[in-house]
Tab-separated table of C-alpha atoms in Angstrom:
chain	number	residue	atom	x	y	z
A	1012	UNK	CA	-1.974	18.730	-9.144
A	1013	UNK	CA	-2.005	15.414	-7.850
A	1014	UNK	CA	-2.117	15.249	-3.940
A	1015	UNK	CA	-1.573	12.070	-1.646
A	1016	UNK	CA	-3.583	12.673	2.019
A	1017	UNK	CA	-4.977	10.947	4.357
A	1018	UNK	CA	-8.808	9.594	3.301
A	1019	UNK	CA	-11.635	11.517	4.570
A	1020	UNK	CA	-15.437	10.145	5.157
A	1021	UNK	CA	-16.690	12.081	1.744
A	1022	UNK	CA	-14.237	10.329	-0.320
A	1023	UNK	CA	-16.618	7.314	0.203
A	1024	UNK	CA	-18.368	7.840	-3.450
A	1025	UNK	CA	-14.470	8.249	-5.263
A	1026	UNK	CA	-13.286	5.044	-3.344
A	1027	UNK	CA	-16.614	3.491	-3.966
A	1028	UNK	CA	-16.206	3.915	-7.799
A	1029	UNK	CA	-12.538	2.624	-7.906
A	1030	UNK	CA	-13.527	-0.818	-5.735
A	1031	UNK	CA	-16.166	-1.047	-8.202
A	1032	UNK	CA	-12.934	-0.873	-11.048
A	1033	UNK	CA	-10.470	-2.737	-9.241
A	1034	UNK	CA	-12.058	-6.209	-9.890
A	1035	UNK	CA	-11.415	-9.685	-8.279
A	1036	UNK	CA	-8.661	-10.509	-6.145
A	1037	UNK	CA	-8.222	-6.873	-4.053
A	1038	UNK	CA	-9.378	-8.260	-1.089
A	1039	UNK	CA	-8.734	-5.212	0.831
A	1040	UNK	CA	-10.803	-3.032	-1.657
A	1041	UNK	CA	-13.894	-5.067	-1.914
A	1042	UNK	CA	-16.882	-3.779	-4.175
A	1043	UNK	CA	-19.127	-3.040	-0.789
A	1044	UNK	CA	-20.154	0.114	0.060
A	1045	UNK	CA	-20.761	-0.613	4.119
A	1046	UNK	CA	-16.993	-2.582	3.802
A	1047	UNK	CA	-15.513	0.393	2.526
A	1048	UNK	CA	-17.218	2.646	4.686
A	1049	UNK	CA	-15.747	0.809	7.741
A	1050	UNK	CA	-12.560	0.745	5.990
A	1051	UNK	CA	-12.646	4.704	5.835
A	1052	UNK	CA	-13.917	5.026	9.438
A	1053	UNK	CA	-10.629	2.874	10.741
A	1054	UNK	CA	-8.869	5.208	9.385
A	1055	UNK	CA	-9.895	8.030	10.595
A	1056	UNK	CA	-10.262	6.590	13.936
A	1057	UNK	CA	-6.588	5.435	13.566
A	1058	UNK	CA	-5.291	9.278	13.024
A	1059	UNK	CA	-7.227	9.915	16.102
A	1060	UNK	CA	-5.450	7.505	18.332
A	1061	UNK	CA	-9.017	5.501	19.016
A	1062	UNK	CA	-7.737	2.258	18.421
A	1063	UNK	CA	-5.043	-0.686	19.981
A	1064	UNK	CA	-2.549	-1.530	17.841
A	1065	UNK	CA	-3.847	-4.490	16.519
A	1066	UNK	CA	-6.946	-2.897	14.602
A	1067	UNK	CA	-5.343	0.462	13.252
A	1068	UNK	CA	-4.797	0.939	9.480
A	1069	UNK	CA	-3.983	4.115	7.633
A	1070	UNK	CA	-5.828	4.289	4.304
A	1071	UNK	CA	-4.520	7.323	1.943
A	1072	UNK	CA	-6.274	8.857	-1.206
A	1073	UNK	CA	-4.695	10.316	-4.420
A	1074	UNK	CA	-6.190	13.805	-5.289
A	1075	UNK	CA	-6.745	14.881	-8.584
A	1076	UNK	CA	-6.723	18.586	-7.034
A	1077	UNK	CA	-8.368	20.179	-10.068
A	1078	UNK	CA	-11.163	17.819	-9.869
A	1079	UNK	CA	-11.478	17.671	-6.542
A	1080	UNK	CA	-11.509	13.375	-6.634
A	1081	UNK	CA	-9.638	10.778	-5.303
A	1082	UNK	CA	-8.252	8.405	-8.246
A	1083	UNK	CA	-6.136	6.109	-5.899
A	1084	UNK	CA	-6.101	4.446	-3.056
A	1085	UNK	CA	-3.090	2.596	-0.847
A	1086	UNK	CA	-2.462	1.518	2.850
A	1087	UNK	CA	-0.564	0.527	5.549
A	1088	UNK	CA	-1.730	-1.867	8.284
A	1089	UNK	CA	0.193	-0.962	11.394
A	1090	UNK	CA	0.144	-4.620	12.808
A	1091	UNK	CA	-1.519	-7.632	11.518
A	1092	UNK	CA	-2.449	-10.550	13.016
A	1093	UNK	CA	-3.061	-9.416	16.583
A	1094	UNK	CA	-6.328	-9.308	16.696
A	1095	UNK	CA	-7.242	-12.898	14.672
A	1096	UNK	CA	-4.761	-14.741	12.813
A	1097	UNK	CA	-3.060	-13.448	9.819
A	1098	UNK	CA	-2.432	-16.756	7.379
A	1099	UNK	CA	0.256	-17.056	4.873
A	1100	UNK	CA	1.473	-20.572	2.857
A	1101	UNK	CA	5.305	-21.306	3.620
A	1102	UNK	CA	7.073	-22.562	0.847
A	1103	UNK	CA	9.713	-24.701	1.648
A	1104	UNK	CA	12.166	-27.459	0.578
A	1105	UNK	CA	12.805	-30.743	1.878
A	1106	UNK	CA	15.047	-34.201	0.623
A	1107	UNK	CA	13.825	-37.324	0.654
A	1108	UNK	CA	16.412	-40.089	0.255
A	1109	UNK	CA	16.577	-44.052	0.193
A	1110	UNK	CA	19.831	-44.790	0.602
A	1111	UNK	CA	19.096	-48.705	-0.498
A	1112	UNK	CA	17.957	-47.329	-4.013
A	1113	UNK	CA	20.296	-44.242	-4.276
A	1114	UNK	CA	17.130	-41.555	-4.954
A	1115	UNK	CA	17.287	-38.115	-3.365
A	1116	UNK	CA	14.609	-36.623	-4.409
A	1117	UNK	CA	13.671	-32.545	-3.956
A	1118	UNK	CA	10.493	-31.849	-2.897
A	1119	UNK	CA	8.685	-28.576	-1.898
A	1120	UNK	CA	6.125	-28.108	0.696
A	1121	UNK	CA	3.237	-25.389	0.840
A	1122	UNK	CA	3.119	-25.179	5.310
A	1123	UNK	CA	0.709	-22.919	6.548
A	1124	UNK	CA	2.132	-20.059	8.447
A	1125	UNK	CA	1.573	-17.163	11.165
A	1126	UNK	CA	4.894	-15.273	10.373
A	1127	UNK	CA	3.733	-12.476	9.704
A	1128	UNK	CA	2.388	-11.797	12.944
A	1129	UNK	CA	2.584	-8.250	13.952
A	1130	UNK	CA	4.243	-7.266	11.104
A	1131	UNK	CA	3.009	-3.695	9.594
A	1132	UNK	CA	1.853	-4.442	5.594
A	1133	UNK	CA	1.654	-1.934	2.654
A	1134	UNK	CA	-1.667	-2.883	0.902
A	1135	UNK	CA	-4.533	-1.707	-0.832
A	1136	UNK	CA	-2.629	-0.348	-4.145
A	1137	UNK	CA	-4.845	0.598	-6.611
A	1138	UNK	CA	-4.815	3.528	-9.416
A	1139	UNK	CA	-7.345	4.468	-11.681
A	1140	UNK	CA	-6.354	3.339	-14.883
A	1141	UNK	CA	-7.261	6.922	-16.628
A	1142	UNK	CA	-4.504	8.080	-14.602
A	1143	UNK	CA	-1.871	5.080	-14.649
A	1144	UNK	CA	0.840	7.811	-16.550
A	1145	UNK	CA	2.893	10.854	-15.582
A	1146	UNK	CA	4.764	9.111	-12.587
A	1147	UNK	CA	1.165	8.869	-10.568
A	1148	UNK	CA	1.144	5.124	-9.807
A	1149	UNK	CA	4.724	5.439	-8.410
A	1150	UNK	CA	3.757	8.528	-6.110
A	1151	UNK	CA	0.950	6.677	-5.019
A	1152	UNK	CA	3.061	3.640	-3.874
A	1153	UNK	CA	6.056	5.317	-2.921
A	1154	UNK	CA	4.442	8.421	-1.048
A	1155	UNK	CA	4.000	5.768	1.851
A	1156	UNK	CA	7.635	5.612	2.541
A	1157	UNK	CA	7.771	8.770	3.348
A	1158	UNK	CA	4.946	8.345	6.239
A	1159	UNK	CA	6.523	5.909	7.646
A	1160	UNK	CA	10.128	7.379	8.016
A	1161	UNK	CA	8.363	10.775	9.323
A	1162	UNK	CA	6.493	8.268	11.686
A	1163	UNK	CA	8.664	5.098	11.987
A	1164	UNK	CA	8.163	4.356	15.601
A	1165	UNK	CA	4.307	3.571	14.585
A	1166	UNK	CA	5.674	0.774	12.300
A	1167	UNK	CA	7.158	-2.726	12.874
A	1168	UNK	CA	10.966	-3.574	11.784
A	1169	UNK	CA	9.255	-5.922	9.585
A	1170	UNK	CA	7.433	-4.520	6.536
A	1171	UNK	CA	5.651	-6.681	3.959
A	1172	UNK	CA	2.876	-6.497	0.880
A	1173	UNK	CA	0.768	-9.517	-0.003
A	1174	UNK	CA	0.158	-9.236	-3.996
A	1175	UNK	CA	-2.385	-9.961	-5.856
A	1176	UNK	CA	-2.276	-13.938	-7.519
A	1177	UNK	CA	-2.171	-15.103	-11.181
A	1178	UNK	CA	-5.900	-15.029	-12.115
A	1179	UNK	CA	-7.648	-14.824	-15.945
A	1180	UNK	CA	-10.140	-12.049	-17.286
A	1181	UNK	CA	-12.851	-14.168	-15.623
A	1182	UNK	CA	-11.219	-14.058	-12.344
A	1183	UNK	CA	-10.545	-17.818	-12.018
A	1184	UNK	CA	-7.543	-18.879	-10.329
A	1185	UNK	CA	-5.426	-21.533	-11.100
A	1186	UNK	CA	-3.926	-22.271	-7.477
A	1187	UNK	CA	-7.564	-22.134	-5.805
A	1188	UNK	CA	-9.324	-24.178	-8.346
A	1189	UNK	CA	-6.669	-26.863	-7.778
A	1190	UNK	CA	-6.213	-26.528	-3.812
A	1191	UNK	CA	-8.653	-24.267	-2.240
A	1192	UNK	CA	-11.641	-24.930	-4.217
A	1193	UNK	CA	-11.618	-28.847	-3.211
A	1194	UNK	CA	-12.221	-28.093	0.384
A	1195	UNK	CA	-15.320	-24.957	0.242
A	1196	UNK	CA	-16.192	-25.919	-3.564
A	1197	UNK	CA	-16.945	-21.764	-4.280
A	1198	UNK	CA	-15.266	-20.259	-6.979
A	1199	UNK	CA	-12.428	-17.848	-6.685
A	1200	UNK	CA	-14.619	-14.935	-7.345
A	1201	UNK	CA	-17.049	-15.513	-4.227
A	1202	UNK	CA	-13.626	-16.833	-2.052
A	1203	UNK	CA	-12.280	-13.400	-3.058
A	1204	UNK	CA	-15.854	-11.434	-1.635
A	1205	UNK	CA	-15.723	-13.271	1.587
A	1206	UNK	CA	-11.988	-12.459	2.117
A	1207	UNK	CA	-13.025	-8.663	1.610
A	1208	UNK	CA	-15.551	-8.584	4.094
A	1209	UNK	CA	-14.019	-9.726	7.086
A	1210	UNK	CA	-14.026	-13.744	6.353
A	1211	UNK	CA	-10.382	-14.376	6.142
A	1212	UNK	CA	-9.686	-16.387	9.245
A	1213	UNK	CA	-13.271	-18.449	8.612
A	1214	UNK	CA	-11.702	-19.397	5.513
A	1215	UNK	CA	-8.238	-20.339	6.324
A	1216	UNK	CA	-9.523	-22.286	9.217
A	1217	UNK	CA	-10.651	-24.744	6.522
A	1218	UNK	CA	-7.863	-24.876	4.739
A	1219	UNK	CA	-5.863	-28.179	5.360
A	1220	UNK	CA	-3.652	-27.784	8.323
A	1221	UNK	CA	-0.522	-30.513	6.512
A	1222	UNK	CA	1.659	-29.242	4.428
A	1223	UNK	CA	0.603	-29.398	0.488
A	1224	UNK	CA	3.171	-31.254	-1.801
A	1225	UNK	CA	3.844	-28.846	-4.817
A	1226	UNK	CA	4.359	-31.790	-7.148
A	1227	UNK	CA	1.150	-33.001	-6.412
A	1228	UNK	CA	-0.961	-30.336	-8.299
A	1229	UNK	CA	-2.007	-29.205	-11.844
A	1230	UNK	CA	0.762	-27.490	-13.449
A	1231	UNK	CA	-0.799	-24.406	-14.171
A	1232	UNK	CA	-1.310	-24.277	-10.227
A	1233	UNK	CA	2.569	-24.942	-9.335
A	1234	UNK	CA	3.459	-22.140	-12.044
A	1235	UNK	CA	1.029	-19.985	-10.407
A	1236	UNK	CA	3.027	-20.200	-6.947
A	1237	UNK	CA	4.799	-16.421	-6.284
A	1238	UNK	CA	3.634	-15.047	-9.191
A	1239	UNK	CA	1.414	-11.932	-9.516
A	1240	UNK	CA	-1.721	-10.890	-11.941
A	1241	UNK	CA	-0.661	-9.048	-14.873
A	1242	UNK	CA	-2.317	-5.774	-13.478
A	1243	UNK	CA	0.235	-6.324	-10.546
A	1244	UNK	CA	3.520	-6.540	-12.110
A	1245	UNK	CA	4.221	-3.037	-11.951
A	1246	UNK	CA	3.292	-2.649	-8.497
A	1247	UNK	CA	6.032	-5.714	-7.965
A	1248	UNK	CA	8.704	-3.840	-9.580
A	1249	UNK	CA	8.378	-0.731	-7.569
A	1250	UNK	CA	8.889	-2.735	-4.186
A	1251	UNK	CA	11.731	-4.697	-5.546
A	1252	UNK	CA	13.734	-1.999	-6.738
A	1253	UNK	CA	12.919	-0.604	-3.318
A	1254	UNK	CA	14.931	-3.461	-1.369
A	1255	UNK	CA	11.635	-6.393	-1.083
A	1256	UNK	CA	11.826	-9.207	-2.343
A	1257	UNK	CA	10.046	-12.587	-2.335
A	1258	UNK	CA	11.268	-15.144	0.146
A	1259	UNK	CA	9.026	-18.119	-0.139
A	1260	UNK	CA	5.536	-16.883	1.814
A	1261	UNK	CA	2.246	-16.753	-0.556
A	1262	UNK	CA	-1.232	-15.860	-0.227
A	1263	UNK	CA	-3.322	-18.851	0.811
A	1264	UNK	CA	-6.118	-18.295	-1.815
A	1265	UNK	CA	-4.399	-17.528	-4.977
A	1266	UNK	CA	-0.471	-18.090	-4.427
A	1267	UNK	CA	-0.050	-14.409	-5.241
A	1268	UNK	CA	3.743	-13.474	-3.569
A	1269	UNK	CA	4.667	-11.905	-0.247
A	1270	UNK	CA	6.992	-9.420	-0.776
A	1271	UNK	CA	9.395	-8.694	2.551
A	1272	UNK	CA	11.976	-6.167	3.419
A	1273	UNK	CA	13.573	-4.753	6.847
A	1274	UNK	CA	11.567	-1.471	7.543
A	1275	UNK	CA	14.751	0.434	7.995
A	1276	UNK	CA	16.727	-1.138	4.834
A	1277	UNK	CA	13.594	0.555	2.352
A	1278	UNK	CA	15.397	2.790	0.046
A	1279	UNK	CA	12.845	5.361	0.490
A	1280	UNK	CA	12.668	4.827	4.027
A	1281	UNK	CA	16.349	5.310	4.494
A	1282	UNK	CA	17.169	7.955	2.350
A	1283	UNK	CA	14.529	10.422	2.942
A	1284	UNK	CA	15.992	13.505	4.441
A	1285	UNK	CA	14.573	16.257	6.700
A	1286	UNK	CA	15.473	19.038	5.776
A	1287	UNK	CA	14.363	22.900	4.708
A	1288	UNK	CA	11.637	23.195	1.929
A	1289	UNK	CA	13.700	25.725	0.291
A	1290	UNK	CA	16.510	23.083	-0.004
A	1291	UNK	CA	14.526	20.427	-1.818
A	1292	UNK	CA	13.276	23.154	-4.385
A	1293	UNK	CA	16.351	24.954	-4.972
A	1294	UNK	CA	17.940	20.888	-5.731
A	1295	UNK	CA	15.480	19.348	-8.440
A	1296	UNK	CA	17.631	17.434	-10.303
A	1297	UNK	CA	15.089	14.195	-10.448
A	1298	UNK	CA	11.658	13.751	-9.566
A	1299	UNK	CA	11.197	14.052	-5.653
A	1300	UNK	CA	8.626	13.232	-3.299
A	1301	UNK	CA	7.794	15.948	-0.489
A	1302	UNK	CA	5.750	15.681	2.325
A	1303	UNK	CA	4.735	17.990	5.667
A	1304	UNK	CA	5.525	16.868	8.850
A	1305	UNK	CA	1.845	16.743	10.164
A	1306	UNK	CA	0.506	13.720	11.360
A	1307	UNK	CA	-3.406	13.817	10.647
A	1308	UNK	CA	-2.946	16.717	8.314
A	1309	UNK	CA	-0.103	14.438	6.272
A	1310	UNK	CA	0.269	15.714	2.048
A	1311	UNK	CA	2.542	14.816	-0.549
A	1312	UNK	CA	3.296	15.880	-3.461
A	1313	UNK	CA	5.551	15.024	-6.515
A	1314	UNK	CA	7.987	17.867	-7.758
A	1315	UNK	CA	9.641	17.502	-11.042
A	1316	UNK	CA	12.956	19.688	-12.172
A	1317	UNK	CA	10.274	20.842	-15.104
A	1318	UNK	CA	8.072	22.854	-12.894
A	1319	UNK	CA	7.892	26.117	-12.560
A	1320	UNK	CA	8.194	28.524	-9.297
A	1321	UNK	CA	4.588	28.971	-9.819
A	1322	UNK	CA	4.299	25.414	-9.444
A	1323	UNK	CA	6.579	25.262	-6.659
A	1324	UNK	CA	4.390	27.688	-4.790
A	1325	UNK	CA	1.132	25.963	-5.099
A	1326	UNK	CA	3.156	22.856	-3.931
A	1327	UNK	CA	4.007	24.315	-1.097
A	1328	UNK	CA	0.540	25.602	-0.342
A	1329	UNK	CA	-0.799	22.156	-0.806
A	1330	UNK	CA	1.187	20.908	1.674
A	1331	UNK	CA	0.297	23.859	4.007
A	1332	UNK	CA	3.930	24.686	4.793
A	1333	UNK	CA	6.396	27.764	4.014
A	1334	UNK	CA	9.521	27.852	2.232
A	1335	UNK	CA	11.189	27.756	5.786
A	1336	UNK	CA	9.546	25.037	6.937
A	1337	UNK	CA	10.930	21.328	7.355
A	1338	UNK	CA	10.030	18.887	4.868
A	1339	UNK	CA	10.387	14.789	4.293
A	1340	UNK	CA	12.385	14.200	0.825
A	1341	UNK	CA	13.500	11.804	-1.005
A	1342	UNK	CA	13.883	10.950	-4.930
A	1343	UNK	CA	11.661	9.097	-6.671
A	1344	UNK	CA	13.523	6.712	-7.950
A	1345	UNK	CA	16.408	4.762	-6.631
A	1346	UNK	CA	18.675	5.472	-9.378
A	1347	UNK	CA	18.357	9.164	-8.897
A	1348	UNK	CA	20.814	11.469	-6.362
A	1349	UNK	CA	20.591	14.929	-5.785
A	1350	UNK	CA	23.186	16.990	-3.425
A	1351	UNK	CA	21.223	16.950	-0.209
A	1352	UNK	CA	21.233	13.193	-0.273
């Protein structure tokens, strides 16, 4: 059975191995050992109310429960930006006209921005690829939603996910080598390393303060702009068909999109239901996610209308609930209904 929780400090060697996997441009999963440690302490300090606002971050696991291993990793990041700046590039139109002549001429501008400022962020996506089938990745993104609607008045009304930037198999990027690269003269790779230990803010602060005229760089580089690695795709189409979508911000590094949606306006977030357990199993007409109503002791699990009432019993024990018991609902996918919805 595949179970999403909430990470625990002896998952350190399972999320070690899948930073190790994940390769260059997950900032927020860095191949370091001590990072990812702290990463799994902030957690865990953040289900025990220990920290403001500005520093608290839920990181959750997927549990291959017959192994006994987590095999994915994803996160929320209750506020950003309150603690240090949180940087994003702006694109953005503007005319410029000469009336003697009779040119108007388009132009876009990259501005650097701080709109994301307290905003809460999805992040940290990442499935090991032995298990990219059977539904998994979208449980692991999706399973989130849930937490949030269960928990919404921890969350902003503001919900966003920086992706991952166009980069090749040797993790160069196109839209650092032409902008970013000029003004540290690292590569990508090392830009990438210092991002994912803390360096962010070091880094932007160097970044030039004007606004960048698209037309001005390579080509590769303004194709780059809002699109995502090829790894990443599928992690785009499961927020768009969710109710994100891009509306013009970018990482700084690698031009990788900003996907943005109203917290309340999620599909997932909207339609979940709360309702009895005994409800959701005796209605299986699509793939649904459940999840408890604990708070440190959160579980979810994926029921399909194939299983068994064997199966339905051991998801019910995973999540430590009854039959009787409450539950947070909601289909898997957005084209699915069922009668309690």
């Amino acid at each position: 059975m595949m179970l999403f929780r909430p990470v625990r400090e002896n998952d350190l060697d399972d999320i070690i191995r899948l930073a190790s996997r994940a390769g260059v441009g997950m900032t927020s999963l860095p191949n370091d050992p001590a990072r990812l440690a702290a990463r799994i302490q902030r957690s865990v300090d953040t289900f025990a109310g220990r920290l403001p606002r500005g520093q608290q971050g839920f990181l959750f696991v997927l549990e291959d429960t017959d192994l006994s291993r987590a095999v994915g990793v994803s996160a929320i990041e209750v506020a950003v930006g309150l603690d240090e700046p949180f940087y994003n590039f702006r694109l953005q139109r503007t005319v410029r006209a000469s009336k003697e002549l009779g040119v108007y001429k388009n132009q876009e501008l990259l501005n650097l921005s701080y709109d994301h400022t307290g905003h809460s962020e999805l992040c940290t996506l990442f499935l090991d690829p032995e298990y990219q089938k059977n539904r998994n990745g979208l449980f692991l993104s999706k399973a989130r939603f849930l937490f949030i609607a269960a928990f919404r008045e921890l969350f902003s009304p503001h919900l966003f996910a920086e992706l991952r930037g166009r980069s090749d198999e040797q993790g160069n990027s196109p839209f650092w080598d032409a902008l970013g690269h000029h003004f540290f003269d690292i590569p990508f790779a090392d830009a990438d390393r210092l991002t994912g230990t803390g360096m962010k803010t070091f880094i932007a602060e160097l970044m030039p303060a004007y606004p960048i005229y698209v037309s001005l760089l390579p080509e590769n580089a303004r194709q780059a702009i809002g699109e995502v690695h090829a790894n990443t795709s599928p992690a785009r189409a499961i927020l768009e068909k969710e109710g994100f979508s891009w509306r013009g911000s970018v990482d700084i590094f690698d031009a990788g999109p900003v996907l943005e949606a109203q917290t309340d306006s999620i599909r997932a977030v909207g339609e979940s239901q709360f309702i009895p357990a005994m409800r959701v199993m005796a209605q299986r007409a699509a793939p649904i996610i459940v999840a408890n109503n604990q708070f440190e002791g959160f579980r979810a699990v994926l029921l399909t209308p194939e299983e068994n009432h064997q199966c339905e019993r051991a998801a019910l024990d995973a999540l430590e609930v009854s039959e009787t018991d409450r539950v947070h609902a909601v289909t898997l996918n957005p084209e699915s209904r069922t009668s309690w919805q």
